[in-house]
Short mmCIF file of N, CA, C and O in Angstrom, two decimals:
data_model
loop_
_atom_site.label_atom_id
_atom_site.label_comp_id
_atom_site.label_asym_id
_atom_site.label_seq_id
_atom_site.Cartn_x
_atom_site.Cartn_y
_atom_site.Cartn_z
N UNK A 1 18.36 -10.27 -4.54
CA UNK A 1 17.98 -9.11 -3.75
C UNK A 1 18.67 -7.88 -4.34
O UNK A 1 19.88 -7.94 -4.55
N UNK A 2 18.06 -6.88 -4.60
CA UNK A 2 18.50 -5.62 -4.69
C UNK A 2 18.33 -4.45 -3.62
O UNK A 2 17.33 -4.39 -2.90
N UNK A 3 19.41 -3.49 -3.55
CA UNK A 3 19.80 -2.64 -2.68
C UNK A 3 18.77 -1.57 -3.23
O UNK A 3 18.75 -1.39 -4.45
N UNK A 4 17.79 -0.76 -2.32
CA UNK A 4 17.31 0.63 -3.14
C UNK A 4 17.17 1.63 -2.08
O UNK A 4 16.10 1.64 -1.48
N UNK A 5 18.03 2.41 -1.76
CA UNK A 5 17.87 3.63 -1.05
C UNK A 5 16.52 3.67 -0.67
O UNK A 5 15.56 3.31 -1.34
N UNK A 6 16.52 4.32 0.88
CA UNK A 6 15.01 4.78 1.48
C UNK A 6 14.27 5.97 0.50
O UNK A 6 13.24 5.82 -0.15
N UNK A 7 15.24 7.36 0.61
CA UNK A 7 14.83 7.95 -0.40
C UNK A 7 13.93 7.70 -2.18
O UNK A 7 12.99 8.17 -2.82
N UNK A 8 15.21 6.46 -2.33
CA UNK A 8 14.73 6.22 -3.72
C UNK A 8 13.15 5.53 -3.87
O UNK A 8 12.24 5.89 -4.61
N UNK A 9 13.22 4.27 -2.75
CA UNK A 9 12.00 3.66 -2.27
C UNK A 9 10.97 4.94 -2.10
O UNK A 9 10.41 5.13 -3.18
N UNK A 10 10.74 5.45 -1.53
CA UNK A 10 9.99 6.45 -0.86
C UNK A 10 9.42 7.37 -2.48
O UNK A 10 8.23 7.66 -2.60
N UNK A 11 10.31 7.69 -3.45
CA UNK A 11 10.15 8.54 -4.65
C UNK A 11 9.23 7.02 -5.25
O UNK A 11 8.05 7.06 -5.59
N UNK A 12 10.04 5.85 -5.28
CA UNK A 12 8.77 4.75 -5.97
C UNK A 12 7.31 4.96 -5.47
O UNK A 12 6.37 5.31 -6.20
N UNK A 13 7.24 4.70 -4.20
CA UNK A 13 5.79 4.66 -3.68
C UNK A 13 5.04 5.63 -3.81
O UNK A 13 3.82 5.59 -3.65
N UNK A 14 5.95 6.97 -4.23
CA UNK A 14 4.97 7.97 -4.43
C UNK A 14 4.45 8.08 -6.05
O UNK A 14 3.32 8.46 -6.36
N UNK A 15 5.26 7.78 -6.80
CA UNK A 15 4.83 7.15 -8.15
C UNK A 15 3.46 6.21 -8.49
O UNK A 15 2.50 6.27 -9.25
N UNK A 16 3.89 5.46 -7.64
CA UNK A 16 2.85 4.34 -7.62
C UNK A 16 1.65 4.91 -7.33
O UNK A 16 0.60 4.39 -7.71
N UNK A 17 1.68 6.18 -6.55
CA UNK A 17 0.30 6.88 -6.00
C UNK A 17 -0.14 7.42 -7.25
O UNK A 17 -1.22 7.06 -7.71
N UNK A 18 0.54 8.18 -7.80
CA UNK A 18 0.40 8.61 -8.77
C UNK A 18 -0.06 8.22 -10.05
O UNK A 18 -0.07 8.95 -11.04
N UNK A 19 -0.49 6.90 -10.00
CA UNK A 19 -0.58 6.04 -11.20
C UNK A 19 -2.56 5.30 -10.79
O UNK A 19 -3.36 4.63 -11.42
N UNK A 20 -2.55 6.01 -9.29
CA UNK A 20 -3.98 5.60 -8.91
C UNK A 20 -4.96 6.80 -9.74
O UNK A 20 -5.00 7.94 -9.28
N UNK A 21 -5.55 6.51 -10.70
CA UNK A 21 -7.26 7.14 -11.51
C UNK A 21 -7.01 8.25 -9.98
O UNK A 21 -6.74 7.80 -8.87
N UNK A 22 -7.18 9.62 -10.30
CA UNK A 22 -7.60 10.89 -9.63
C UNK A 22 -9.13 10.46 -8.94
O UNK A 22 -9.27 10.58 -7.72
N UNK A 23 -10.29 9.94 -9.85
CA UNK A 23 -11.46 9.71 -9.26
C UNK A 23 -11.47 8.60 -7.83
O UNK A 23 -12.32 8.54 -6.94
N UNK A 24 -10.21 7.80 -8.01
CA UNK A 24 -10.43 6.88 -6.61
C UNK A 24 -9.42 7.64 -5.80
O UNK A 24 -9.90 7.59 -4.67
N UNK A 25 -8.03 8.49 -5.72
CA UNK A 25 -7.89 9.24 -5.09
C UNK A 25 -8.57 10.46 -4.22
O UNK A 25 -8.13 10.84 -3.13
N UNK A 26 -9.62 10.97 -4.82
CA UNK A 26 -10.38 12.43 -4.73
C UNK A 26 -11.32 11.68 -3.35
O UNK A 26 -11.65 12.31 -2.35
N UNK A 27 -11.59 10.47 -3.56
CA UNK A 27 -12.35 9.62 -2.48
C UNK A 27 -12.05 9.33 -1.07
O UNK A 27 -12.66 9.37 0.00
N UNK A 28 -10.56 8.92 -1.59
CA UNK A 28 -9.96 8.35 -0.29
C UNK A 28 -9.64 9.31 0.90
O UNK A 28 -9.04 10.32 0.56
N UNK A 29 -9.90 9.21 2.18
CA UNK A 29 -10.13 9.74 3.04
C UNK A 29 -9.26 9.52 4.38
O UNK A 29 -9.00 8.41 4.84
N UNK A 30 -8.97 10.39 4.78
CA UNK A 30 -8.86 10.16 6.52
C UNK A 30 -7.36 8.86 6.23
O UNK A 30 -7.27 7.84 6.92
N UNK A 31 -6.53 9.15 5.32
CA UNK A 31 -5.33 7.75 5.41
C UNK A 31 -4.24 8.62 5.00
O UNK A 31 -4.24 9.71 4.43
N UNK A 32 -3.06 7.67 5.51
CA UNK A 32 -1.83 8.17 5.45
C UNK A 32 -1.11 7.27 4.81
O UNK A 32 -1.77 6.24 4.89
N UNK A 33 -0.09 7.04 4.18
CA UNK A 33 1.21 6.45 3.22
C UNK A 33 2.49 6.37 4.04
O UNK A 33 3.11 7.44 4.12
N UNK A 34 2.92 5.51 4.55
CA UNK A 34 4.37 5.69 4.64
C UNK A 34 5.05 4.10 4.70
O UNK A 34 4.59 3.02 5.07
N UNK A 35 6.32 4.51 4.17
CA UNK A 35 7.52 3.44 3.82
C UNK A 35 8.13 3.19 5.33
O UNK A 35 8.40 4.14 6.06
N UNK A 36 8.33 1.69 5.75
CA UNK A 36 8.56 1.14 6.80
C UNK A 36 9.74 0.21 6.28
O UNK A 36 9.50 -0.74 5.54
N UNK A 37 10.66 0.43 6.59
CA UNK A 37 12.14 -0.49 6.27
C UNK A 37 11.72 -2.02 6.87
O UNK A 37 12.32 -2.87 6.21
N UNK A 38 10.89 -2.60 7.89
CA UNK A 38 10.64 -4.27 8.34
C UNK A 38 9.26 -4.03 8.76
O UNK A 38 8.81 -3.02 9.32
N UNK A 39 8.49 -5.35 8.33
CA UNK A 39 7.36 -5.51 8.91
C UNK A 39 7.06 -5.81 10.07
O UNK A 39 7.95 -5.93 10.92
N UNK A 40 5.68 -6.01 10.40
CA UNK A 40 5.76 -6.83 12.08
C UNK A 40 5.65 -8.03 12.13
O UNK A 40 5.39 -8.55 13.21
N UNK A 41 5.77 -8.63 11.20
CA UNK A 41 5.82 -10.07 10.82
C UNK A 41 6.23 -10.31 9.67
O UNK A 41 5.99 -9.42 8.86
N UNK A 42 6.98 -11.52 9.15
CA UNK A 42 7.76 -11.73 8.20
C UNK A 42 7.07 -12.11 6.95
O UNK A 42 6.08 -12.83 7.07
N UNK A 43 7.43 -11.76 5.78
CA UNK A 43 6.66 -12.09 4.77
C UNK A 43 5.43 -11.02 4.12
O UNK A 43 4.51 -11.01 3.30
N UNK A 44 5.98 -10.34 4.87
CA UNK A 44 4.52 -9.15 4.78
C UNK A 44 5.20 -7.82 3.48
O UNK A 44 6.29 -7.26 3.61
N UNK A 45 4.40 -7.64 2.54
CA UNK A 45 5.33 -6.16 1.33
C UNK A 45 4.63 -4.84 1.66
O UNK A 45 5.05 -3.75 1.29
N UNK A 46 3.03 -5.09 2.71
CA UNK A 46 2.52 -4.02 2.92
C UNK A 46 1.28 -4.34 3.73
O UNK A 46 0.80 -5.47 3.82
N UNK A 47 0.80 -3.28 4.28
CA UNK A 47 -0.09 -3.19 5.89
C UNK A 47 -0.91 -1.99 5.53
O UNK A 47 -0.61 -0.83 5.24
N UNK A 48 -2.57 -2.95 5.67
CA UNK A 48 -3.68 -1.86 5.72
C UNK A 48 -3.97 -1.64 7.22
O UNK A 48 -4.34 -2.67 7.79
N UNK A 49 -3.87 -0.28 8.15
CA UNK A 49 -4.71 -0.43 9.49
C UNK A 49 -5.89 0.35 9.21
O UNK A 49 -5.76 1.10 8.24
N UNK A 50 -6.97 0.38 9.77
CA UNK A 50 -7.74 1.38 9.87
C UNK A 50 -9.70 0.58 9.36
O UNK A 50 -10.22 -0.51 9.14
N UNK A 51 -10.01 1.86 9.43
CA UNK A 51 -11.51 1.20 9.12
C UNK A 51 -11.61 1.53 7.31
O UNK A 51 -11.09 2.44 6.67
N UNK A 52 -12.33 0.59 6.91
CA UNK A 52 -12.36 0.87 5.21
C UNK A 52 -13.52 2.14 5.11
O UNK A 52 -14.16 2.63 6.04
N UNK A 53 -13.56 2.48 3.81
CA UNK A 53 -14.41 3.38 3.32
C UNK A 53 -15.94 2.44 3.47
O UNK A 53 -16.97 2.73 4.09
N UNK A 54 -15.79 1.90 3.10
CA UNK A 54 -17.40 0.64 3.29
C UNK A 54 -17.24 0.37 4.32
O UNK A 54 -17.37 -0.85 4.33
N UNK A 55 -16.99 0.75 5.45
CA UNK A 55 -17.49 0.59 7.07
C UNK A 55 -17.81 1.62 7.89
O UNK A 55 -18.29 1.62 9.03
N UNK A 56 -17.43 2.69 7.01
CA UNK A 56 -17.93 3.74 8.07
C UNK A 56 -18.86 4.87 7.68
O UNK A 56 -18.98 5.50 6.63
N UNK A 57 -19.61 4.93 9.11
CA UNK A 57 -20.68 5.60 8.86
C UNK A 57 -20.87 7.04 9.51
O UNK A 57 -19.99 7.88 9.74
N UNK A 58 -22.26 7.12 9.74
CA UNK A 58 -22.25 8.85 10.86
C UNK A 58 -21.34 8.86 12.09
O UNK A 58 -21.03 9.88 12.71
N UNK A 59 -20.95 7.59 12.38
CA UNK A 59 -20.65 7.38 14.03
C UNK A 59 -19.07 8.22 13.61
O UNK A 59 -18.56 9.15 14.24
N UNK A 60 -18.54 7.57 12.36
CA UNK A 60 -16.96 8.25 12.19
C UNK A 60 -16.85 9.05 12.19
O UNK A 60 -17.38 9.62 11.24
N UNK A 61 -16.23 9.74 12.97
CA UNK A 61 -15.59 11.30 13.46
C UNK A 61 -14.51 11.29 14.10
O UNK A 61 -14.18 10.18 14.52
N UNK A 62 -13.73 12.27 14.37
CA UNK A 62 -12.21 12.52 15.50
C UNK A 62 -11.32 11.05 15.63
O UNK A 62 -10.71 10.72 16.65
N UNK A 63 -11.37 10.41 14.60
CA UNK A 63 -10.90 9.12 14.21
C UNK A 63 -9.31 8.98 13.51
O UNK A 63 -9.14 8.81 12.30
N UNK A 64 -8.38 9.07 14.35
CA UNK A 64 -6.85 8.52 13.73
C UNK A 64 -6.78 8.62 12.47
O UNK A 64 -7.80 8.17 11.95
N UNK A 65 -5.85 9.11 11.56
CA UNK A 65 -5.92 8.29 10.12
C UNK A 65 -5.93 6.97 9.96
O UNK A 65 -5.42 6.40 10.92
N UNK A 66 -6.43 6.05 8.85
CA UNK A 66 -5.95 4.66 8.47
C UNK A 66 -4.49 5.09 7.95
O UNK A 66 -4.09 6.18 7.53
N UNK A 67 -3.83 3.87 8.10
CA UNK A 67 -2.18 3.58 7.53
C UNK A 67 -2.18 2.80 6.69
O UNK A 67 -2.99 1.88 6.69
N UNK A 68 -1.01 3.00 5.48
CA UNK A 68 -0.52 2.07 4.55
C UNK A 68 0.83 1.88 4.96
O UNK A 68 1.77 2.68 4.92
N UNK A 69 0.78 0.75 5.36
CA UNK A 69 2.77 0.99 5.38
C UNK A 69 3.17 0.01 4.43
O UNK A 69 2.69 -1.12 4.48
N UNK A 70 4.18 0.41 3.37
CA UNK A 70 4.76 -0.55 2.49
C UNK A 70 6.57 -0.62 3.15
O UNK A 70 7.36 0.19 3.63
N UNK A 71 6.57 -1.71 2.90
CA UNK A 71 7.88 -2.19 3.85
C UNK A 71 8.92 -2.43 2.67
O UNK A 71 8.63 -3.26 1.80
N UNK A 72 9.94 -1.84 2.62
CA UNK A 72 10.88 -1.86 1.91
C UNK A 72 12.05 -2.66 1.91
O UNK A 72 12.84 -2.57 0.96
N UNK A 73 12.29 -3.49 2.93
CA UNK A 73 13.51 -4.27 3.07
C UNK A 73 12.79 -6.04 2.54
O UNK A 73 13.48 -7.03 2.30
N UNK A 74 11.13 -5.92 2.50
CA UNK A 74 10.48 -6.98 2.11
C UNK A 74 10.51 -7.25 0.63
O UNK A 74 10.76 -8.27 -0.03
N UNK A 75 10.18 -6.04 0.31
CA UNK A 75 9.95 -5.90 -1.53
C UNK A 75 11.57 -5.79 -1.86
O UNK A 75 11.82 -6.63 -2.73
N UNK A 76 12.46 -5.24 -1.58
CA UNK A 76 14.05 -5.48 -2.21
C UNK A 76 14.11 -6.74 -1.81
O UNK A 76 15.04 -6.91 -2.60
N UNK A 77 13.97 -8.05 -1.21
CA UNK A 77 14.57 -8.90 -0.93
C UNK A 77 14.10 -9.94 -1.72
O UNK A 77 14.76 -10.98 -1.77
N UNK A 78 12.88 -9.81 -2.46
CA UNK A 78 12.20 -10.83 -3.28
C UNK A 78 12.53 -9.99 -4.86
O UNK A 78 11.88 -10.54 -5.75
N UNK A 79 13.36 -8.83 -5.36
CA UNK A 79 13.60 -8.44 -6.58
C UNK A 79 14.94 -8.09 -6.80
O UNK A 79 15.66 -7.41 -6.07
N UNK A 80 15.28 -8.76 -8.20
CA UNK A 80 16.15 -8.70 -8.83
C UNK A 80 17.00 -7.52 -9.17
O UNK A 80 18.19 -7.21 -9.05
N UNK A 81 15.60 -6.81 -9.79
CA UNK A 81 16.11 -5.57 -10.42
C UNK A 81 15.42 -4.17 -9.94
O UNK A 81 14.54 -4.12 -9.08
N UNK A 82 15.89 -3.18 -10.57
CA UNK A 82 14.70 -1.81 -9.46
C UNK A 82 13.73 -1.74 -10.91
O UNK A 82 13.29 -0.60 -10.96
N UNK A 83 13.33 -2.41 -11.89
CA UNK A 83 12.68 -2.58 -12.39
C UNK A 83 11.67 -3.12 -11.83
O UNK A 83 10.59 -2.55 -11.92
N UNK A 84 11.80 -4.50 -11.03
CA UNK A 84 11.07 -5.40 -10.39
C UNK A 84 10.71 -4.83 -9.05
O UNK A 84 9.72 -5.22 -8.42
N UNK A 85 11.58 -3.85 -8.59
CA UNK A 85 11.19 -3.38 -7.01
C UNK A 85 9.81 -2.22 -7.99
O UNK A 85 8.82 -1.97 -7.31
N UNK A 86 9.83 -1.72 -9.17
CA UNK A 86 8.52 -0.64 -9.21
C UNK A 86 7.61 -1.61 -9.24
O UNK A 86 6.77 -1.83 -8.37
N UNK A 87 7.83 -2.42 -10.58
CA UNK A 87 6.62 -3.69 -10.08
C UNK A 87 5.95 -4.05 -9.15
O UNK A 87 4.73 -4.21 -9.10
N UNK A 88 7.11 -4.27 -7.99
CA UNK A 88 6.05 -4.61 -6.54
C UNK A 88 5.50 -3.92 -6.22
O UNK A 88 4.34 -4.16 -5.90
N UNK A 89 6.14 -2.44 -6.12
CA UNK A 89 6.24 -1.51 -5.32
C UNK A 89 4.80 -1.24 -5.59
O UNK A 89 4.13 -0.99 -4.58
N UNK A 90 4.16 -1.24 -6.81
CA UNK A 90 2.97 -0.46 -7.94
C UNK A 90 2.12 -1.68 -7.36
O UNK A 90 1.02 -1.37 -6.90
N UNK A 91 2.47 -2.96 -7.33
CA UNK A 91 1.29 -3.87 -6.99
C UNK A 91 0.76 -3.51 -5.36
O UNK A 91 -0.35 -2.98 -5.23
N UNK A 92 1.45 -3.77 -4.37
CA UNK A 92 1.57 -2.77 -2.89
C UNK A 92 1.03 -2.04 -2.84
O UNK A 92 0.21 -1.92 -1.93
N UNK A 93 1.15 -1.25 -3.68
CA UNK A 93 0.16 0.21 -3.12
C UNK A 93 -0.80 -0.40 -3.78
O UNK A 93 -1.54 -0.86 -2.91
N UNK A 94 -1.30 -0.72 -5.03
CA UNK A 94 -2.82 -1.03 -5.06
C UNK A 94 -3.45 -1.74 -4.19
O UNK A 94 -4.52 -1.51 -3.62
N UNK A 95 -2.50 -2.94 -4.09
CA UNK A 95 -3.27 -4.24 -2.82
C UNK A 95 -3.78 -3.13 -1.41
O UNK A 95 -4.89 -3.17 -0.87
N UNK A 96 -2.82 -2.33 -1.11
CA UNK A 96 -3.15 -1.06 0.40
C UNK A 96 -4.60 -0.90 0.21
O UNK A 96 -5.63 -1.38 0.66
N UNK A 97 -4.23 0.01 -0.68
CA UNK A 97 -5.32 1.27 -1.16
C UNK A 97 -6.50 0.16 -1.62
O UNK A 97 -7.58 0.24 -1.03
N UNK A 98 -6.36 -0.77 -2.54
CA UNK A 98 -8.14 -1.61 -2.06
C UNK A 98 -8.92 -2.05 -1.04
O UNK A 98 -10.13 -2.29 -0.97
N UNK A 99 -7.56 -2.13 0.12
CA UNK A 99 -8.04 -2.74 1.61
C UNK A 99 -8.86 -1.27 1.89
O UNK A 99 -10.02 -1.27 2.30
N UNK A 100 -8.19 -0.15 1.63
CA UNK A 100 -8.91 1.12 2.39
C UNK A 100 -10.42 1.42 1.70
O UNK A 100 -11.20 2.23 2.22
N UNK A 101 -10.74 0.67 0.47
CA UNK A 101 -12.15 0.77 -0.11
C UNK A 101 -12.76 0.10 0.40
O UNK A 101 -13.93 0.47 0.48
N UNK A 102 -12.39 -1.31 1.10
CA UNK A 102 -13.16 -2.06 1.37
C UNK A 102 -13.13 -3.42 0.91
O UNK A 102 -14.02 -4.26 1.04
N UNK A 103 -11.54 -3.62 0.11
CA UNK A 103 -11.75 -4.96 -1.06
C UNK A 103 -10.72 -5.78 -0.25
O UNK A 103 -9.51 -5.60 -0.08
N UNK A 104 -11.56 -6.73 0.21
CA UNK A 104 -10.60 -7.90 1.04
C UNK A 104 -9.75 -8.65 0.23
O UNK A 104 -9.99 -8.79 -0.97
N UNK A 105 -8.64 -9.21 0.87
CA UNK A 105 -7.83 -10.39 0.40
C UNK A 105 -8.11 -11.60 -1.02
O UNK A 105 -7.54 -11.94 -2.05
N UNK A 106 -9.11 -11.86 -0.41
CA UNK A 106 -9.91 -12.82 -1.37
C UNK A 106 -10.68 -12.64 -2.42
O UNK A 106 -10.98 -13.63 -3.09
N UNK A 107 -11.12 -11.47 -2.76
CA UNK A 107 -11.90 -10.54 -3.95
C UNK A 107 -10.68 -10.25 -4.76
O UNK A 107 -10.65 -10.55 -5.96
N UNK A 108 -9.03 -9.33 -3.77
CA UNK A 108 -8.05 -8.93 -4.80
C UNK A 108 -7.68 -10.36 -5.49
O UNK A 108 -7.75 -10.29 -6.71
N UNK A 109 -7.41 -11.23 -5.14
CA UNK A 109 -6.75 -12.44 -5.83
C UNK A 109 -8.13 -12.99 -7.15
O UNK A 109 -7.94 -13.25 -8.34
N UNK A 110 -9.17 -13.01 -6.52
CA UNK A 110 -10.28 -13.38 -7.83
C UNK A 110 -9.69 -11.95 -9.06
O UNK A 110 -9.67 -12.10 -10.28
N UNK A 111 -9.37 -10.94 -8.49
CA UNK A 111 -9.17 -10.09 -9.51
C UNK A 111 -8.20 -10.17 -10.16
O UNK A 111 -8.06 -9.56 -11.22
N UNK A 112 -7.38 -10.89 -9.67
CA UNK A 112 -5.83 -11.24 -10.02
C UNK A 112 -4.73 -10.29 -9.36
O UNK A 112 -3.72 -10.03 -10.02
N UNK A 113 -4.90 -9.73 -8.01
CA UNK A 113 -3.80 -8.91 -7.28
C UNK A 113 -3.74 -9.89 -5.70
O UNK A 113 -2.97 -9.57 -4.80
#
């Protein structure tokens, strides 16, 4: 397990955004990002809520943001190094951000995430 400051965590995940193609950013809609120190269940490195981009239609309007929360006391506890915490950190936000397109569980793993 490695120790990584909230701050420092928080500067990773925004990296990691940063590393998403501008064209699938410019898309994404109506969602928010934030770093959560514990999940709501154990075992969890990150949490899509919300409706995907492939579910919504005319009806969506005056609608909450969707959430990403990447949990930080999950991803330090399974890495060695803060080498290995960007690693996760970079896999996390992609696994999020595909749930918010629309790409379930079982499509990311055929893809290899």
């Amino acid at each position: 397990m490695i120790e990584v400051s909230r701050e420092k965590f928080e500067e990773l995940v925004a990296e990691a955004l940063d590393t998403i193609p501008s064209e699938l950013t410019k898309v994404m809609d109506n969602v928010v990002m934030v770093v959560v120190d514990d999940p709501p269940e154990p075992d969890l490195l990150g949490l899509y809520t919300g409706i995907p981009l492939t579910e919504r239609g005319d009806w969506y309007a005056g609608v909450l943001p969707d959430r990403i929360e990447i949990y930080r006391n999950p991803i330090c506890s399974i890495c060695d190094t803060e080498d290995d915490v960007v690693r996760e950190v970079q896999i996390t936000v992609i696994h999020e951000i595909a749930h918010h397109f629309g790409i379930d569980d079982d499509r990311l793993h055929q893809l290899g995430w």
